[in-house]
Amino acid sequence: MQALRKTFKREMWYVLFLVPGLFLFTFAVIVPLVTGARYSFTSWDGISSKLTYIGWDNYVNAVQDSDLWTALGNTFKYAIIMTVLVNVLSLLFALLLDSYLPARNLFRTMFFLPSIISVVLTGYIWSYNYSQGFPKLFAAFGMDVTSPLGNPHYALFGLIVVAVWQGIGPPMIIYIAGLQGIPGELLESAKIDGAGAFRAFRNVTLPLLAPSITINMLLTLTGSLKVFDLVYVTTNGGPSFSTEVITTFVYKTAFSSFKAGYGMAMSMIFFVVLVVVTVVQVSIFRKREVDL
Amino acid sequence: MRGTKIAVFALVLLLAAVFMFPLYVALLMSMKSAKETFDSFYALPGSLNFSNFSHAWDTSKYPEAITNSLIVTALSVTVIIIVSALSGYAIARGNKPFYSIVYLLFLSGMMVPFQVTMLPLYKLGKSLHLLNSHWGIMLIYGGFGVQSGVLFYTGFVRGISREIEEAARIDGCSTPGIFVRIILPLLKPVTATVLVLNVLYIWNDFLLPLLYLQDKSYRTIPLQQYFFFGQYSSDLNLAFAYAVMGMIPIVVFFLFMQRFIIKGIAAGAIKG
């Protein structure tokens, strides 16, 4: 009887320990998600206190909204190019820094530094480098360049350059950690068997790096699909919709155009897209990983 | 072999120069006058000149913004650490299915992007009078941070042997006593990870303060900078001086905590 009471007491403490965490989580994530889902079925403007339910109308309209598809297209274009560039470059940087390089910790710090600066600052610094610095630099070589952010054809790529500059740090660290986990004997024996540097990389390093590649691809892709700050502070979707991504589009619809119900429906569609992308990506990459 | 090494070093040096270039320009701009910038954009300033900084200090509310950022970050990170450690310990030690369900709940919550919940969160904050208050934004950051926090702490506590705890229990120590006296001192490494990752995120966050701290006197550094740039977009040198001032605290934090940040990111990758 006493043993039972003791177990019960211990269990009670564990549950009590969970209460603050569950409370905060419910408050900041679950309640907004549920109310958001509810709003998506209303014609709510975001201000009035009356909610009118209109069934699936918002979703039907959203699917037929060509602006939403353009924004989704921009978002995916941005995210896919980002994922490829960031991973290729950060892996390259990691390989360079993993070799016996003098002052490699200093270089690691320099490559990581842009990641810790706020996106507002980054956007500002780059906007001026684009509009004033680079044109003057290239003018010295007789070339005439204008800011890519002002040109609808190049604006998205202009933003990608900024985001790559700022996004190399964390994946690079993850790749360095992954490279350090590869036993030196394996590369040594590949060399003895006559494999060149490229074949050793292709057949030994890359497969063993698969877990790092999985996590980095996932983090960059989902992170880039959610991009907001950089677009909001630099181009704000312009010029002529060329950099409008899904998050800025939803923000404008919900907060500036007073179509909160509609904006929430688009958010929910975006949420589903994000979950599908994550699940598909994880299942593809997990299959390719090898165990050491 | 020697030739390759020199080539690699030269390549890395070049990459580093390209990477540092935008920051160099920012620093350069902040030290020059408008006339010097007009005459030559990339030339070094004629003399060390800090007048832009003192001017920016006077016109902006920099000390106020720093204080707000410090309060919001410190409050939120403290809450995240305490709450996640408690929950993580309970999940790691409780062996009923209930705890696994709670663990999965926290995990799946990480899939919900903030952009999806921002409008309801704003409405919630408004109706509960949590806007324009450090406590209100702390609750939201707490709810966000606890998800990954629980992940870190649960994994760490599972790696701690139960023997000491059992011995303490036989000696009559209660569960809170065990947590405070035995577990807490062991949690330092994982706490460092949770701390640095959350400090970097919260200090630089823009969107949540944009929604929650709209009153001028509550603005954090990124928000303050956003409005300052909008206001002084014609006075480049002043705006850049302010930009450099805004960079200093987080760069100092980074340089001092670099070891933990590197470890934290690597650890986070393995957990994910």
Coordinates of C-alpha atoms in Angstrom, one line a residue:
Chain A
M1 CA 0.0 0.0 0.0
Q2 CA 2.8 2.4 0.9
A3 CA 4.8 1.5 -2.2
L4 CA 1.7 2.3 -4.3
R5 CA 1.3 5.6 -2.6
K6 CA 5.0 6.4 -3.2
T7 CA 4.7 5.6 -6.9
F8 CA 1.6 7.7 -7.2
K9 CA 3.3 10.6 -5.5
R10 CA 6.3 10.3 -7.9
E11 CA 3.9 10.2 -10.9
M12 CA 2.0 13.2 -9.6
W13 CA 5.3 15.2 -9.5
Y14 CA 6.1 14.2 -13.1
V15 CA 2.7 15.3 -14.3
L16 CA 3.2 18.6 -12.4
F17 CA 6.6 19.1 -14.0
L18 CA 4.9 18.9 -17.4
V19 CA 2.2 21.5 -16.7
P20 CA 4.2 24.7 -17.4
G21 CA 5.6 23.3 -20.7
L22 CA 2.2 22.1 -21.9
F23 CA 0.6 25.3 -20.9
L24 CA 3.0 27.5 -22.9
F25 CA 2.9 25.1 -25.9
T26 CA -0.9 25.1 -25.9
F27 CA -1.0 28.8 -25.6
A28 CA 1.5 29.7 -28.3
V29 CA 1.0 26.9 -30.8
I30 CA -2.2 24.8 -30.4
V31 CA -4.7 27.5 -29.6
P32 CA -3.6 29.8 -32.5
L33 CA -3.5 26.8 -34.9
V34 CA -7.0 25.8 -34.0
T35 CA -8.5 29.3 -34.0
G36 CA -6.7 29.9 -37.3
A37 CA -8.3 26.9 -38.8
R38 CA -11.6 28.1 -37.6
Y39 CA -11.1 31.6 -39.1
S40 CA -10.2 30.0 -42.5
F41 CA -13.9 29.0 -42.8
T42 CA -15.2 32.5 -42.2
S43 CA -15.4 35.8 -44.2
W44 CA -13.8 37.6 -41.2
D45 CA -12.0 40.9 -42.0
G46 CA -9.7 40.7 -39.0
I47 CA -11.4 43.5 -37.0
S48 CA -15.1 43.0 -36.4
S49 CA -16.2 40.8 -33.6
K50 CA -18.7 38.9 -35.7
L51 CA -17.7 35.7 -37.5
T52 CA -19.7 34.5 -40.5
Y53 CA -19.1 31.0 -41.6
I54 CA -18.9 30.5 -45.3
G55 CA -17.8 26.9 -45.6
W56 CA -15.0 26.0 -48.0
D57 CA -15.4 29.2 -50.1
N58 CA -12.0 30.7 -49.0
Y59 CA -10.3 27.5 -50.1
V60 CA -12.1 27.4 -53.4
N61 CA -11.2 31.0 -54.1
A62 CA -7.6 30.5 -53.0
V63 CA -7.1 27.6 -55.4
Q64 CA -8.4 29.8 -58.2
D65 CA -6.3 32.8 -57.2
S66 CA -3.5 33.2 -59.7
D67 CA -1.6 35.5 -57.3
L68 CA -1.4 32.7 -54.8
W69 CA 0.1 30.4 -57.4
T70 CA 2.6 33.0 -58.5
A71 CA 3.6 33.6 -54.8
L72 CA 3.9 29.8 -54.3
G73 CA 5.9 29.5 -57.5
N74 CA 8.3 32.3 -56.3
T75 CA 8.6 30.7 -52.9
F76 CA 9.5 27.3 -54.4
K77 CA 11.9 28.8 -56.9
Y78 CA 13.6 30.7 -54.1
A79 CA 13.7 27.7 -51.7
I80 CA 15.0 25.1 -54.2
I81 CA 17.8 27.3 -55.6
M82 CA 18.7 28.2 -52.0
T83 CA 18.8 24.6 -50.9
V84 CA 21.1 23.6 -53.7
L85 CA 23.4 26.6 -53.4
V86 CA 23.6 26.7 -49.6
N87 CA 24.4 22.9 -49.4
V88 CA 26.9 22.8 -52.2
L89 CA 28.7 25.9 -50.9
S90 CA 28.6 25.0 -47.2
L91 CA 29.9 21.5 -48.0
L92 CA 32.7 23.0 -50.0
F93 CA 33.6 25.4 -47.2
A94 CA 33.5 22.6 -44.7
L95 CA 35.8 20.5 -46.8
L96 CA 38.2 23.4 -47.2
L97 CA 38.1 24.1 -43.5
D98 CA 38.5 20.5 -42.5
S99 CA 41.9 20.2 -44.2
Y100 CA 45.0 21.2 -42.3
L101 CA 44.6 24.9 -43.0
P102 CA 46.4 27.6 -41.0
A103 CA 44.1 29.8 -39.0
R104 CA 41.1 27.7 -39.9
N105 CA 39.2 28.7 -36.7
L106 CA 39.5 32.3 -37.8
F107 CA 38.1 31.5 -41.2
R108 CA 35.3 29.5 -39.7
T109 CA 34.4 32.5 -37.6
M110 CA 34.4 34.8 -40.7
F111 CA 32.1 32.5 -42.7
F112 CA 29.8 32.1 -39.7
L113 CA 29.6 35.8 -38.8
P114 CA 26.9 36.8 -41.3
S115 CA 24.5 34.2 -39.8
I116 CA 24.4 36.0 -36.4
I117 CA 23.4 39.5 -37.8
S118 CA 19.8 40.3 -37.8
V119 CA 18.0 40.1 -41.2
V120 CA 17.0 43.7 -41.0
L121 CA 20.6 44.8 -40.9
T122 CA 21.6 42.3 -43.6
G123 CA 18.8 43.5 -45.9
Y124 CA 19.9 47.1 -45.4
I125 CA 23.6 46.6 -45.9
W126 CA 23.0 44.6 -49.1
S127 CA 20.4 47.0 -50.5
Y128 CA 23.0 49.7 -50.4
N129 CA 25.8 47.6 -51.6
Y130 CA 23.6 46.6 -54.6
S131 CA 22.4 50.2 -55.3
Q132 CA 25.5 52.2 -54.5
G133 CA 28.6 50.0 -53.8
F134 CA 28.6 47.5 -56.6
P135 CA 27.7 49.9 -59.4
K136 CA 30.6 52.1 -58.3
L137 CA 32.9 49.2 -58.0
F138 CA 32.0 47.8 -61.5
A139 CA 32.1 51.3 -63.0
A140 CA 35.8 51.3 -62.2
F141 CA 36.2 48.4 -64.6
G142 CA 34.0 50.2 -67.2
M143 CA 30.9 48.1 -66.5
D144 CA 27.4 49.5 -66.0
V145 CA 25.4 47.6 -63.4
T146 CA 22.2 48.5 -61.6
S147 CA 20.7 47.0 -58.4
P148 CA 19.2 43.6 -59.2
L149 CA 16.5 44.3 -56.6
G150 CA 15.0 46.9 -58.9
N151 CA 14.7 44.6 -61.8
P152 CA 11.8 42.1 -61.9
H153 CA 14.0 39.5 -63.7
Y154 CA 16.8 39.5 -61.2
A155 CA 15.2 40.6 -57.9
L156 CA 14.7 37.1 -56.6
F157 CA 18.2 36.1 -57.5
G158 CA 19.5 39.2 -55.8
L159 CA 17.7 38.1 -52.6
I160 CA 19.1 34.6 -53.0
V161 CA 22.6 35.9 -53.0
V162 CA 21.9 37.7 -49.7
A163 CA 20.3 34.7 -48.2
V164 CA 23.2 32.4 -49.2
W165 CA 25.7 34.8 -47.8
Q166 CA 23.8 34.7 -44.5
G167 CA 22.8 31.1 -44.6
I168 CA 26.1 29.3 -45.1
G169 CA 27.2 29.3 -41.4
P170 CA 25.0 26.7 -39.6
P171 CA 25.0 24.0 -42.4
M172 CA 28.8 24.5 -42.7
I173 CA 29.2 23.7 -39.0
I174 CA 27.0 20.6 -39.3
Y175 CA 29.1 19.4 -42.3
I176 CA 32.3 20.0 -40.4
A177 CA 31.0 18.0 -37.5
G178 CA 29.9 15.2 -39.9
L179 CA 33.4 15.2 -41.6
Q180 CA 35.1 14.9 -38.2
G181 CA 33.0 11.8 -37.5
I182 CA 34.4 10.0 -40.5
P183 CA 37.2 7.6 -39.4
G184 CA 40.5 8.5 -41.1
E185 CA 41.3 4.8 -41.7
L186 CA 38.5 4.6 -44.2
L187 CA 39.9 7.3 -46.4
E188 CA 43.4 5.9 -45.8
S189 CA 42.4 2.5 -47.1
A190 CA 40.6 4.0 -50.1
K191 CA 43.9 5.7 -50.9
I192 CA 45.9 2.5 -50.6
D193 CA 43.3 0.8 -52.9
G194 CA 44.2 3.4 -55.5
A195 CA 41.3 5.8 -55.2
G196 CA 42.0 9.4 -56.2
A197 CA 40.8 12.4 -54.1
F198 CA 37.6 12.7 -56.1
R199 CA 36.7 9.0 -56.0
A200 CA 37.4 8.8 -52.3
F201 CA 35.1 11.8 -51.8
R202 CA 32.4 10.3 -54.0
N203 CA 32.5 6.8 -52.6
V204 CA 33.6 7.2 -49.0
T205 CA 33.0 10.7 -47.7
L206 CA 29.7 11.5 -49.4
P207 CA 27.8 8.3 -48.3
L208 CA 29.0 8.6 -44.8
L209 CA 28.0 12.2 -44.7
A210 CA 24.4 11.3 -45.7
P211 CA 22.9 12.1 -42.2
S212 CA 24.4 15.6 -42.3
I213 CA 23.1 16.1 -45.9
T214 CA 19.6 15.0 -44.9
I215 CA 19.4 17.4 -42.0
N216 CA 20.9 20.3 -43.9
M217 CA 18.7 19.8 -46.9
L218 CA 15.7 19.6 -44.6
L219 CA 16.6 22.7 -42.6
T220 CA 17.5 24.8 -45.6
L221 CA 14.4 23.8 -47.6
T222 CA 11.8 24.3 -44.8
G223 CA 13.6 27.4 -43.6
S224 CA 13.6 29.0 -47.1
L225 CA 10.0 28.1 -47.8
K226 CA 9.2 30.1 -44.7
V227 CA 11.3 33.2 -45.7
F228 CA 9.6 36.4 -44.6
D229 CA 12.0 39.0 -43.0
L230 CA 14.4 39.3 -45.8
V231 CA 11.7 39.9 -48.4
Y232 CA 9.7 42.2 -46.1
V233 CA 12.6 44.6 -45.3
T234 CA 14.2 44.7 -48.8
T235 CA 11.8 44.4 -51.7
N236 CA 8.5 43.8 -49.9
G237 CA 7.4 41.6 -52.8
G238 CA 8.2 44.0 -55.6
P239 CA 9.1 45.0 -58.2
S240 CA 5.8 43.9 -59.8
F241 CA 5.2 40.8 -57.7
S242 CA 8.5 39.2 -58.7
T243 CA 9.7 38.5 -55.1
E244 CA 6.3 38.1 -53.5
V245 CA 6.6 34.9 -51.5
I246 CA 3.7 33.1 -49.7
T247 CA 4.4 34.5 -46.3
T248 CA 4.5 38.1 -47.4
F249 CA 1.5 37.6 -49.5
V250 CA -0.5 36.1 -46.6
Y251 CA 0.7 38.9 -44.3
K252 CA -0.5 41.6 -46.8
T253 CA -3.8 39.8 -47.4
A254 CA -4.5 39.4 -43.7
F255 CA -3.2 42.6 -42.2
S256 CA -3.3 45.2 -45.1
S257 CA -6.2 44.0 -47.3
F258 CA -8.4 43.1 -44.3
K259 CA -9.2 39.6 -45.6
A260 CA -8.2 37.7 -42.5
G261 CA -10.4 34.7 -43.2
Y262 CA -9.0 34.4 -46.7
G263 CA -5.4 34.9 -45.5
M264 CA -5.9 32.1 -42.9
A265 CA -7.2 29.7 -45.6
M266 CA -4.0 30.4 -47.6
S267 CA -1.9 29.8 -44.4
M268 CA -3.5 26.5 -43.9
I269 CA -2.8 25.5 -47.5
F270 CA 0.8 26.5 -47.0
F271 CA 1.0 24.5 -43.7
V272 CA -0.2 21.4 -45.5
V273 CA 2.3 22.0 -48.4
L274 CA 5.1 22.3 -45.8
V275 CA 4.2 19.1 -44.0
V276 CA 4.0 17.2 -47.3
V277 CA 7.4 18.5 -48.4
T278 CA 9.0 17.6 -45.0
V279 CA 7.6 14.1 -45.0
V280 CA 8.5 13.4 -48.6
Q281 CA 12.0 14.7 -48.2
V282 CA 12.7 12.8 -45.0
S283 CA 11.5 9.5 -46.4
I284 CA 13.6 10.0 -49.6
F285 CA 16.8 10.8 -47.8
R286 CA 16.5 8.3 -45.0
K287 CA 16.5 5.5 -47.5
R288 CA 19.9 6.6 -48.9
E289 CA 21.7 6.8 -45.6
V290 CA 24.2 4.1 -44.7
D291 CA 25.1 3.0 -41.2
L292 CA 28.7 2.9 -40.2
Chain B
M1 CA 51.5 18.7 -52.2
R2 CA 52.8 22.0 -51.0
G3 CA 51.4 23.7 -54.1
T4 CA 47.9 22.4 -53.4
K5 CA 48.0 23.6 -49.8
I6 CA 49.0 27.1 -50.9
A7 CA 46.3 27.2 -53.6
V8 CA 43.6 26.0 -51.0
F9 CA 44.8 28.7 -48.6
A10 CA 44.6 31.4 -51.3
L11 CA 41.1 30.2 -52.3
V12 CA 39.9 30.3 -48.7
L13 CA 41.4 33.7 -48.2
L14 CA 39.6 35.0 -51.3
L15 CA 36.3 33.6 -50.1
A16 CA 36.8 35.1 -46.7
A17 CA 37.4 38.5 -48.4
V18 CA 34.3 38.2 -50.4
F19 CA 32.3 37.2 -47.3
M20 CA 33.6 40.1 -45.2
F21 CA 33.2 42.7 -48.0
P22 CA 29.6 43.8 -47.2
L23 CA 30.5 44.2 -43.5
Y24 CA 33.6 46.1 -44.4
V25 CA 31.5 48.5 -46.5
A26 CA 29.1 49.0 -43.6
L27 CA 31.9 49.8 -41.2
L28 CA 33.5 52.1 -43.8
M29 CA 30.3 54.0 -44.4
S30 CA 29.7 54.5 -40.7
M31 CA 33.1 56.3 -40.3
K32 CA 32.8 58.6 -43.3
S33 CA 30.9 61.9 -43.9
A34 CA 28.4 62.2 -46.8
K35 CA 30.9 64.3 -48.8
E36 CA 33.7 61.7 -48.4
T37 CA 31.3 59.0 -49.5
F38 CA 30.3 61.0 -52.5
D39 CA 33.9 61.7 -53.5
S40 CA 34.9 58.1 -53.3
F41 CA 32.7 55.2 -52.1
Y42 CA 35.4 52.7 -51.2
A43 CA 38.2 54.9 -50.0
L44 CA 39.2 54.8 -46.4
P45 CA 38.0 57.8 -44.3
G46 CA 40.5 60.7 -44.0
S47 CA 40.7 60.3 -40.3
L48 CA 39.1 58.2 -37.6
N49 CA 35.7 59.8 -37.2
F50 CA 33.1 58.8 -34.8
S51 CA 30.7 61.7 -35.2
N52 CA 28.2 59.6 -37.0
F53 CA 28.0 57.3 -34.0
S54 CA 27.4 60.0 -31.5
H55 CA 24.9 61.6 -33.8
A56 CA 23.1 58.2 -34.2
W57 CA 23.2 57.7 -30.4
D58 CA 21.5 61.0 -29.9
T59 CA 18.8 60.7 -32.6
S60 CA 17.9 57.1 -32.0
K61 CA 16.7 55.5 -28.8
Y62 CA 19.5 53.1 -28.8
P63 CA 19.9 52.5 -25.0
E64 CA 16.1 52.0 -24.8
A65 CA 16.2 49.5 -27.6
I66 CA 19.1 47.6 -26.1
T67 CA 17.3 47.4 -22.7
N68 CA 14.2 46.1 -24.4
S69 CA 16.1 43.5 -26.3
L70 CA 18.0 42.4 -23.2
I71 CA 14.8 42.1 -21.1
V72 CA 12.9 40.2 -23.7
T73 CA 15.8 37.8 -24.5
A74 CA 16.7 37.2 -20.9
L75 CA 13.1 36.7 -19.7
S76 CA 12.2 34.4 -22.6
V77 CA 15.4 32.3 -22.5
T78 CA 15.1 31.8 -18.7
V79 CA 11.5 30.6 -19.0
I80 CA 12.5 28.3 -21.9
I81 CA 15.3 26.7 -19.9
I82 CA 13.3 26.2 -16.7
V83 CA 10.2 24.9 -18.3
S84 CA 12.0 22.7 -20.8
A85 CA 14.2 21.2 -18.2
L86 CA 11.2 20.3 -16.0
S87 CA 9.3 18.8 -18.9
G88 CA 12.3 17.0 -20.4
Y89 CA 13.1 15.4 -17.0
A90 CA 9.5 14.2 -16.5
I91 CA 9.3 12.7 -20.1
A92 CA 12.7 11.0 -19.7
R93 CA 11.9 9.4 -16.3
G94 CA 8.2 8.7 -16.6
N95 CA 7.6 5.4 -18.2
K96 CA 3.9 5.4 -19.1
P97 CA 2.7 5.8 -22.7
F98 CA 1.3 9.2 -21.7
Y99 CA 4.8 10.7 -21.6
S100 CA 5.7 9.5 -25.1
I101 CA 2.5 11.1 -26.4
V102 CA 3.4 14.4 -24.8
Y103 CA 6.9 14.1 -26.3
L104 CA 5.5 13.5 -29.8
L105 CA 3.1 16.4 -29.3
F106 CA 6.1 18.8 -28.7
L107 CA 7.9 17.3 -31.6
S108 CA 5.1 17.7 -34.1
G109 CA 4.5 21.2 -32.9
M110 CA 7.9 22.1 -34.5
M111 CA 6.3 21.6 -37.9
V112 CA 3.9 24.5 -37.4
P113 CA 5.4 27.5 -39.0
F114 CA 5.0 30.8 -37.1
Q115 CA 3.7 32.5 -40.3
V116 CA 0.6 30.2 -40.2
T117 CA -0.3 31.1 -36.6
M118 CA 0.8 34.8 -36.6
L119 CA -2.7 36.3 -37.2
P120 CA -4.5 34.3 -34.5
L121 CA -1.6 34.9 -32.2
Y122 CA -1.9 38.6 -32.7
K123 CA -5.6 38.5 -32.1
L124 CA -5.1 36.3 -29.0
G125 CA -2.5 38.8 -27.7
K126 CA -4.8 41.7 -28.3
S127 CA -7.8 40.2 -26.5
L128 CA -5.7 39.1 -23.5
H129 CA -3.8 42.5 -23.4
L130 CA -0.5 40.9 -24.0
L131 CA 0.6 43.4 -26.7
N132 CA 3.3 46.0 -25.8
S133 CA 4.5 44.1 -22.8
H134 CA 7.7 42.1 -22.1
W135 CA 5.7 39.4 -20.3
G136 CA 3.3 38.9 -23.2
I137 CA 6.0 38.3 -25.8
M138 CA 7.9 36.1 -23.3
L139 CA 4.9 33.7 -23.1
I140 CA 5.0 33.3 -26.9
Y141 CA 8.7 32.8 -27.1
G142 CA 8.4 30.4 -24.2
G143 CA 5.9 28.3 -26.1
F144 CA 8.0 28.3 -29.3
G145 CA 11.3 27.5 -27.5
V146 CA 9.9 24.7 -25.2
Q147 CA 9.4 22.4 -28.2
S148 CA 13.1 22.1 -29.2
G149 CA 14.1 22.6 -25.5
V150 CA 12.1 19.5 -24.5
L151 CA 13.8 17.5 -27.3
F152 CA 17.3 18.5 -26.0
Y153 CA 16.6 17.9 -22.3
T154 CA 14.8 14.6 -22.8
G155 CA 17.6 13.3 -24.8
F156 CA 20.2 14.4 -22.3
V157 CA 18.4 13.2 -19.2
R158 CA 17.9 9.7 -20.8
G159 CA 21.7 9.5 -20.9
I160 CA 22.1 10.1 -17.2
S161 CA 22.3 6.9 -15.0
R162 CA 19.3 6.4 -12.7
E163 CA 21.4 4.9 -9.9
I164 CA 22.2 8.1 -8.1
E165 CA 18.5 9.1 -8.2
E166 CA 17.4 5.7 -6.8
A167 CA 19.9 5.9 -4.0
A168 CA 18.7 9.4 -3.1
R169 CA 15.1 8.2 -3.2
I170 CA 15.9 5.4 -0.7
D171 CA 17.5 8.0 1.5
G172 CA 14.1 9.8 1.5
C173 CA 14.7 12.5 -1.1
S174 CA 11.5 13.7 -2.9
T175 CA 11.2 14.1 -6.6
P176 CA 11.6 17.9 -6.6
G177 CA 14.6 17.4 -4.3
I178 CA 16.2 14.9 -6.7
F179 CA 15.6 17.3 -9.6
V180 CA 17.2 20.3 -7.9
R181 CA 20.0 18.6 -6.1
I182 CA 21.1 15.8 -8.5
I183 CA 19.8 16.5 -12.0
L184 CA 20.1 20.3 -12.3
P185 CA 23.9 20.4 -11.7
L186 CA 24.3 17.8 -14.4
L187 CA 22.4 19.7 -17.0
K188 CA 25.0 22.5 -17.7
P189 CA 26.2 21.3 -21.2
V190 CA 22.7 20.9 -22.6
T191 CA 21.6 24.2 -21.0
A192 CA 24.4 26.0 -22.8
T193 CA 23.1 24.6 -26.1
V194 CA 19.5 25.6 -25.5
L195 CA 20.7 29.0 -24.3
V196 CA 22.8 30.0 -27.2
L197 CA 20.4 28.8 -29.9
N198 CA 17.5 30.7 -28.3
V199 CA 19.5 33.8 -27.6
L200 CA 20.5 34.1 -31.3
Y201 CA 17.0 33.5 -32.5
I202 CA 15.2 35.8 -30.1
W203 CA 17.7 38.7 -30.2
N204 CA 17.5 38.9 -34.0
D205 CA 13.8 38.1 -34.4
F206 CA 11.8 40.7 -36.3
L207 CA 8.4 39.4 -37.1
L208 CA 7.0 38.7 -33.6
P209 CA 8.2 42.0 -32.2
L210 CA 6.7 43.7 -35.3
L211 CA 3.3 42.2 -34.2
Y212 CA 3.6 42.3 -30.5
L213 CA 5.8 45.4 -29.6
Q214 CA 4.3 48.1 -31.8
D215 CA 4.5 50.8 -29.1
K216 CA 7.7 52.9 -29.6
S217 CA 9.0 52.5 -26.1
Y218 CA 8.9 48.6 -26.3
R219 CA 10.8 48.2 -29.6
T220 CA 13.7 45.8 -29.7
I221 CA 16.9 46.4 -31.7
P222 CA 15.9 44.9 -35.0
L223 CA 12.5 46.6 -34.9
Q224 CA 14.1 49.9 -33.9
Q225 CA 16.6 49.6 -36.8
Y226 CA 13.8 48.9 -39.2
F227 CA 12.1 52.2 -38.4
F228 CA 15.3 54.1 -38.1
F229 CA 16.3 53.1 -41.6
G230 CA 13.0 54.1 -43.0
Q231 CA 13.3 57.5 -41.3
Y232 CA 16.9 58.2 -42.3
S233 CA 17.1 56.5 -45.6
S234 CA 18.6 59.6 -47.2
D235 CA 21.4 60.0 -44.6
L236 CA 23.4 56.9 -45.4
N237 CA 26.3 57.4 -43.1
L238 CA 24.1 58.0 -40.1
A239 CA 22.0 54.9 -40.8
F240 CA 25.1 52.8 -41.2
A241 CA 26.5 54.1 -38.0
Y242 CA 23.3 52.9 -36.4
A243 CA 23.6 49.6 -38.2
V244 CA 27.1 49.0 -36.8
M245 CA 26.0 49.9 -33.3
G246 CA 23.2 47.4 -33.6
M247 CA 25.6 44.7 -34.6
I248 CA 28.0 45.1 -31.7
P249 CA 26.1 43.3 -28.9
I250 CA 25.4 40.1 -30.8
V251 CA 28.8 40.0 -32.4
V252 CA 30.4 40.3 -28.9
F253 CA 28.1 37.5 -27.7
F254 CA 29.0 35.4 -30.6
L255 CA 32.8 35.9 -30.1
F256 CA 32.6 35.0 -26.4
M257 CA 30.2 32.1 -26.8
Q258 CA 31.5 30.7 -30.1
R259 CA 32.5 27.4 -28.7
F260 CA 29.0 26.7 -27.3
I261 CA 27.3 28.0 -30.5
I262 CA 29.3 25.6 -32.7
K263 CA 28.6 22.7 -30.3
G264 CA 25.0 23.6 -30.0
I265 CA 24.4 23.7 -33.8
A266 CA 26.2 20.3 -34.2
A267 CA 24.2 18.8 -31.3
G268 CA 21.0 20.2 -32.7
A269 CA 21.6 18.5 -36.1
I270 CA 22.1 15.1 -34.4
K271 CA 18.9 15.4 -32.4
G272 CA 16.9 16.4 -35.4

